[in-house]
Amino acid sequence: MITFSTFGVLAYPNIDPVFLDLGFLQLRWYGLAYVAGILCGWLYGRSIAGNPNLWPDRVSPLTKTEADDFVLYITLGIVLGGRLGSVLFYDFDRYLADPLAIFRVWEGGMSFHGGLIGVVVAIFIFCRMYKVPVWSMLDIASACVPFGLFFGRIANFINAELWGAPTDVPWAMVFPGAGPDPRHPSQLYEAALEGILLFIILRIATHRFGMFKRPRFVGGLFLFGYGAARIFVEFFRMPDVQLGYLYGGWLTMGMVLSIPMLIVGLWGMGFARYHSHASDPRIIAKRAKAEEDAKTA
């Protein structure tokens, strides 16, 4: 059910966070956002793996079957990493006092930076097991992440959480539970920058300029782009209540965690070089098997 608040300059759509209530089971927009992000990322990654024109010597380092298998790894990395990141980076004292709250995921509490670490760990494990080049796998995953970021920020907006700072801009909104002051809809800023704009930038880099042929570049571009977007939006977003502002009254935890992303991103882009897969016998063997399977299917 959607109702509209009459407060503020723009009406805030009060969308019920539960989109389907079966009595014994409630399905929430937040959970649907994770499903949509992973599903879209998987389909996009699958199309990338199946497009030889994007890769050196027209040899993709990943088969479509391997892309299917990777979904389980990345899902576990996102959920476990995101939850642990929230516990360690944002609300450690609360979870220390009530350890069982760590498992009550329906109460909220996920960290992008924690999820990122979880995904990186999942990628290393997957690449070791499936003999896929790590840097190329990181590039593929990076190109797909904006889907999850977009849907996740839309879910934050629906839940009326992570709202922005008070403002008098014409598009300000009054969020339930945030007091009477109109505020920046910072969740929508992040959806636009981290989701839509970053996806477009990555798409141009990969499909127009062929940057998958330079391992590390796409991953570096994602890290730098996300870090820059997150730091920019943090100036318009209220910090977590339990943390507040850090160091001088303007720095936030989101900024602190994003600064290393800028540094690593610049390193990735700066040291990316063209790399041929034609000399890697593992990849050549996998491609030959995939082509043979396709002929006999």
XYZ file of C-alpha atoms in Angstrom, residues 16 23 34 37 43 53 82 86 89 96 106 110 125 133 153 168 182 196 203 205 218 254 261 267 287 293-295:
28
model
C 4.653 -0.264 3.055
C 0.482 -14.097 7.594
C 18.795 -8.086 -2.965
C 20.279 -6.970 -7.749
C 22.310 -12.094 -16.198
C 34.485 -9.382 -28.496
C 27.457 -7.140 4.511
C 27.579 -3.678 9.745
C 32.097 -0.967 11.318
C 28.491 -6.970 21.644
C 15.097 -8.854 9.299
C 23.941 -4.318 6.124
C 37.789 -18.797 -3.410
C 41.992 -15.362 -13.521
C 19.276 2.366 -2.355
C 15.458 23.796 1.895
C 12.613 18.591 5.204
C 22.768 4.478 -12.844
C 29.494 0.159 -19.657
C 34.656 1.601 -20.510
C 37.349 -2.056 -14.657
C 31.254 6.167 5.058
C 38.734 2.654 -2.384
C 46.302 1.932 -8.498
C 36.984 -22.659 -23.966
C 29.619 -28.992 -25.346
C 27.738 -26.355 -27.329
C 28.062 -28.432 -30.520
